[in-house]
Amino acid sequence: MKNTAALLVIDVQNDFCPGGALAVEHGDAVIPLINILARRFATVVITQDWHPANHVSFAAQHEGKTAFESIALPYGEQTLWPTHCVMATPGAALHKNLDIPHAAAIIRKGSNPQIDSYSAFLEADRETKTGLDGYLSSRGITNVFCVGLATDYCVAWSAEDARKFGFSATIIEDACRAIDLNGSLAAAWSRLAQAGVTRTASTGL
Ligand code: VGL
Ligand code: ZN
């Protein structure tokens, strides 16, 4: 890959892998491919979903609510999730088979108790930046490639926001797995197409 390309490795954490608190089906199956792809990029950024134990996205924080329902919050509609990726717990750790020693930056997101953050660039209030846009820009990055978990949430929102900040964005589909809650995967792909995100297979890179 050109030096203007970066790979974003989204949320390959224990809680999103089989046996985890918010397991994505076959989530761990993407790891060997991600390890291979990462070797083609000089710039790799890893993200971690990283919530306080009382995070607003946890169903357990809302009396009478169960996981996968949604509620209205000041910044919009929020899906409620099982308690997951609590900061500094084993569930929040990167999967042990992820092997990207040259990744120079790790972005942790979702740490504000009141605001979720699917995207690696912007929190769910659509205002608060993580700083990733500046990190990439100051390294001369113009093209962002996204892999990881989950296709229809954190990968999709990150790719959409990459476009918002003026990067080209490509999702490498076979290096991602989806949650697919109530048609969320199909909905994500149509929003992504609207946003000008490219969808490709790793074999086509
Ligand atoms: C994610 C739901 C809640 C993700 C994170 O990484 O896609 N999904 N938190
Ligand atoms: Zn989360």
Tab-separated table of C-alpha atoms and ligand atoms in Angstrom:
chain	number	residue	atom	x	y	z
A	1	MET	CA	0.000	0.000	0.000
A	2	LYS	CA	1.041	3.604	-0.572
A	3	ASN	CA	2.280	5.569	2.409
A	4	THR	CA	-0.845	7.708	2.158
A	5	ALA	CA	-2.991	4.711	3.173
A	6	ALA	CA	-3.807	3.704	6.736
A	7	LEU	CA	-5.439	0.557	8.100
A	8	LEU	CA	-7.956	0.999	10.935
A	9	VAL	CA	-8.341	-2.190	12.948
A	10	ILE	CA	-11.634	-1.749	14.739
A	11	ASP	CA	-12.471	-3.330	18.111
A	12	VAL	CA	-10.899	-6.802	17.800
A	13	GLN	CA	-11.509	-7.318	21.501
A	14	ASN	CA	-12.402	-10.337	23.598
A	15	ASP	CA	-15.939	-9.153	24.306
A	16	PHE	CA	-16.752	-9.092	20.576
A	17	CYS	CA	-15.311	-12.571	19.982
A	18	PRO	CA	-16.954	-15.930	20.737
A	19	GLY	CA	-17.401	-16.304	24.498
A	20	GLY	CA	-17.417	-12.517	25.011
A	21	ALA	CA	-20.147	-10.320	26.473
A	22	LEU	CA	-21.281	-9.005	23.076
A	23	ALA	CA	-19.980	-11.776	20.862
A	24	VAL	CA	-20.130	-11.252	17.114
A	25	GLU	CA	-20.673	-14.548	15.331
A	26	HIS	CA	-17.296	-15.797	14.066
A	27	GLY	CA	-15.762	-12.513	15.203
A	28	ASP	CA	-12.380	-14.123	15.785
A	29	ALA	CA	-12.313	-15.530	12.246
A	30	VAL	CA	-11.107	-12.159	10.929
A	31	ILE	CA	-7.908	-12.130	12.957
A	32	PRO	CA	-5.538	-14.157	10.715
A	33	LEU	CA	-6.537	-12.095	7.677
A	34	ILE	CA	-6.170	-8.800	9.568
A	35	ASN	CA	-2.676	-9.830	10.701
A	36	ILE	CA	-1.684	-10.456	7.081
A	37	LEU	CA	-3.295	-7.271	5.724
A	38	ALA	CA	-1.685	-5.116	8.414
A	39	ARG	CA	1.780	-6.006	7.100
A	40	ARG	CA	0.988	-4.102	3.913
A	41	PHE	CA	0.340	-0.802	5.723
A	42	ALA	CA	2.988	1.468	7.241
A	43	THR	CA	0.316	3.231	9.278
A	44	VAL	CA	-1.982	1.033	11.359
A	45	VAL	CA	-4.345	2.361	14.035
A	46	ILE	CA	-6.051	-0.040	16.419
A	47	THR	CA	-9.251	0.936	18.230
A	48	GLN	CA	-10.684	-0.324	21.491
A	49	ASP	CA	-14.246	0.129	22.708
A	50	TRP	CA	-13.501	1.309	26.258
A	51	HIS	CA	-16.429	2.011	28.545
A	52	PRO	CA	-16.754	2.910	32.224
A	53	ALA	CA	-18.809	0.341	34.180
A	54	ASN	CA	-21.776	2.745	34.330
A	55	HIS	CA	-21.848	3.525	30.619
A	56	VAL	CA	-25.130	4.876	29.197
A	57	SER	CA	-25.167	2.234	26.412
A	58	PHE	CA	-25.473	-0.613	28.925
A	59	ALA	CA	-29.030	-1.946	29.352
A	60	ALA	CA	-28.227	-2.677	32.992
A	61	GLN	CA	-28.008	1.078	33.627
A	62	HIS	CA	-31.656	1.586	32.642
A	63	GLU	CA	-34.324	0.162	34.875
A	64	GLY	CA	-36.788	-2.081	33.099
A	65	LYS	CA	-34.746	-2.165	29.877
A	66	THR	CA	-33.123	-5.163	28.284
A	67	ALA	CA	-30.251	-5.476	25.853
A	68	PHE	CA	-30.947	-4.774	22.154
A	69	GLU	CA	-33.864	-2.432	22.929
A	70	SER	CA	-33.312	1.222	22.137
A	71	ILE	CA	-33.964	4.420	24.050
A	72	ALA	CA	-33.940	8.147	23.298
A	73	LEU	CA	-30.944	10.042	24.636
A	74	PRO	CA	-30.124	13.765	24.287
A	75	TYR	CA	-27.982	13.023	21.211
A	76	GLY	CA	-30.491	10.673	19.574
A	77	GLU	CA	-31.558	7.066	19.546
A	78	GLN	CA	-29.269	4.655	21.406
A	79	THR	CA	-29.327	0.873	21.165
A	80	LEU	CA	-28.818	-0.716	24.570
A	81	TRP	CA	-26.154	-3.396	24.794
A	82	PRO	CA	-25.098	-6.009	27.291
A	83	THR	CA	-22.370	-4.640	29.567
A	84	HIS	CA	-19.225	-4.986	27.433
A	85	CYS	CA	-15.670	-3.683	27.029
A	86	VAL	CA	-15.471	-2.231	30.506
A	87	MET	CA	-12.174	-0.366	30.611
A	88	ALA	CA	-9.174	-2.365	31.830
A	89	THR	CA	-11.127	-5.644	32.135
A	90	PRO	CA	-10.199	-8.822	30.196
A	91	GLY	CA	-13.255	-8.345	27.945
A	92	ALA	CA	-11.874	-5.002	26.767
A	93	ALA	CA	-8.443	-6.407	25.942
A	94	LEU	CA	-7.385	-6.903	22.345
A	95	HIS	CA	-7.704	-10.553	21.279
A	96	LYS	CA	-4.455	-12.337	22.031
A	97	ASN	CA	-4.038	-13.536	18.439
A	98	LEU	CA	-4.050	-10.035	17.024
A	99	ASP	CA	-0.437	-9.617	15.953
A	100	ILE	CA	0.379	-6.118	14.664
A	101	PRO	CA	3.578	-5.049	16.398
A	102	HIS	CA	4.081	-2.005	14.152
A	103	ALA	CA	0.686	-0.433	14.990
A	104	ALA	CA	1.776	2.930	16.399
A	105	ALA	CA	-1.523	4.229	17.761
A	106	ILE	CA	-4.380	2.832	19.793
A	107	ILE	CA	-7.550	4.909	20.033
A	108	ARG	CA	-9.895	4.177	22.922
A	109	LYS	CA	-13.462	5.356	22.505
A	110	GLY	CA	-16.699	5.400	24.481
A	111	SER	CA	-15.071	6.475	27.740
A	112	ASN	CA	-17.527	9.294	28.482
A	113	PRO	CA	-20.220	7.699	30.693
A	114	GLN	CA	-22.980	9.705	28.953
A	115	ILE	CA	-22.029	9.310	25.288
A	116	ASP	CA	-21.493	6.217	23.161
A	117	SER	CA	-18.906	6.163	20.382
A	118	TYR	CA	-19.172	3.597	17.633
A	119	SER	CA	-16.962	5.725	15.414
A	120	ALA	CA	-13.202	5.975	15.777
A	121	PHE	CA	-13.430	9.660	14.758
A	122	LEU	CA	-16.485	11.178	16.477
A	123	GLU	CA	-18.563	10.322	19.519
A	124	ALA	CA	-22.297	9.720	19.165
A	125	ASP	CA	-23.058	13.379	19.907
A	126	ARG	CA	-21.474	13.816	16.417
A	127	GLU	CA	-19.375	16.669	17.854
A	128	THR	CA	-16.682	15.372	20.171
A	129	LYS	CA	-13.594	14.318	18.228
A	130	THR	CA	-11.294	11.485	19.259
A	131	GLY	CA	-8.404	13.233	17.481
A	132	LEU	CA	-7.934	10.424	14.965
A	133	ASP	CA	-8.616	12.776	12.042
A	134	GLY	CA	-5.701	14.976	13.115
A	135	TYR	CA	-3.407	12.012	13.725
A	136	LEU	CA	-4.023	10.666	10.231
A	137	SER	CA	-3.855	14.050	8.520
A	138	SER	CA	-0.625	15.025	10.176
A	139	ARG	CA	0.920	11.805	8.898
A	140	GLY	CA	-0.163	12.599	5.330
A	141	ILE	CA	-2.829	9.912	5.198
A	142	THR	CA	-5.529	10.378	2.554
A	143	ASN	CA	-6.954	6.854	2.243
A	144	VAL	CA	-8.415	4.834	5.098
A	145	PHE	CA	-9.101	1.079	4.983
A	146	CYS	CA	-11.338	-0.420	7.699
A	147	VAL	CA	-11.425	-3.947	9.098
A	148	GLY	CA	-12.666	-5.553	12.317
A	149	LEU	CA	-15.832	-5.687	14.412
A	150	ALA	CA	-18.619	-5.085	13.939
A	151	THR	CA	-19.276	-4.318	10.257
A	152	ASP	CA	-22.656	-2.687	10.903
A	153	TYR	CA	-21.707	-0.641	13.971
A	154	CYS	CA	-18.187	0.464	14.731
A	155	VAL	CA	-16.706	-0.361	11.316
A	156	ALA	CA	-19.566	1.323	9.436
A	157	TRP	CA	-19.619	4.456	11.599
A	158	SER	CA	-15.846	4.810	11.380
A	159	ALA	CA	-15.845	4.493	7.590
A	160	GLU	CA	-18.670	7.018	7.260
A	161	ASP	CA	-16.850	9.490	9.470
A	162	ALA	CA	-13.607	8.953	7.566
A	163	ARG	CA	-15.482	10.282	4.525
A	164	LYS	CA	-16.789	13.215	6.586
A	165	PHE	CA	-13.234	14.213	7.403
A	166	GLY	CA	-12.268	14.034	3.729
A	167	PHE	CA	-10.488	10.675	3.561
A	168	SER	CA	-11.324	8.057	0.987
A	169	ALA	CA	-12.733	5.054	2.841
A	170	THR	CA	-12.809	1.374	1.965
A	171	ILE	CA	-14.256	-1.484	4.012
A	172	ILE	CA	-12.495	-4.806	3.433
A	173	GLU	CA	-15.566	-6.955	3.813
A	174	ASP	CA	-14.058	-10.379	4.453
A	175	ALA	CA	-11.942	-8.890	7.258
A	176	CYS	CA	-15.111	-7.821	9.130
A	177	ARG	CA	-18.042	-9.578	10.807
A	178	ALA	CA	-21.450	-8.105	11.660
A	179	ILE	CA	-23.889	-8.077	14.574
A	180	ASP	CA	-26.891	-7.720	12.197
A	181	LEU	CA	-29.566	-6.579	14.649
A	182	ASN	CA	-32.993	-5.957	13.039
A	183	GLY	CA	-31.591	-5.460	9.545
A	184	SER	CA	-28.722	-3.268	10.718
A	185	LEU	CA	-26.258	-4.773	8.245
A	186	ALA	CA	-28.306	-4.015	5.126
A	187	ALA	CA	-29.105	-0.537	6.483
A	188	ALA	CA	-25.414	0.104	7.089
A	189	TRP	CA	-24.383	-0.928	3.578
A	190	SER	CA	-26.921	1.431	2.034
A	191	ARG	CA	-25.776	4.373	4.212
A	192	LEU	CA	-22.173	3.509	3.369
A	193	ALA	CA	-22.879	3.562	-0.354
A	194	GLN	CA	-24.552	6.984	0.059
A	195	ALA	CA	-21.502	8.236	1.923
A	196	GLY	CA	-19.165	7.114	-0.851
A	197	VAL	CA	-17.518	4.304	1.102
A	198	THR	CA	-16.021	1.598	-1.125
A	199	ARG	CA	-16.709	-2.041	-0.337
A	200	THR	CA	-14.096	-4.537	-1.406
A	201	ALA	CA	-12.779	-8.042	-0.788
A	202	SER	CA	-9.216	-8.532	0.445
A	203	THR	CA	-8.436	-10.428	-2.760
A	204	GLY	CA	-9.186	-7.259	-4.757
A	205	LEU	CA	-6.711	-5.002	-2.980
B	1	VGL	C1	-19.776	-2.047	19.015
B	1	VGL	C2	-21.905	-2.172	19.847
B	1	VGL	C3	-21.519	-1.538	21.006
B	1	VGL	C4	-18.822	-2.357	17.897
B	1	VGL	C5	-19.367	-1.396	20.166
B	1	VGL	O1	-17.600	-2.445	18.141
B	1	VGL	O2	-19.289	-2.528	16.747
B	1	VGL	N1	-21.042	-2.420	18.858
B	1	VGL	N2	-20.255	-1.151	21.163
B	2	ZN	ZN	-19.602	-0.367	23.050
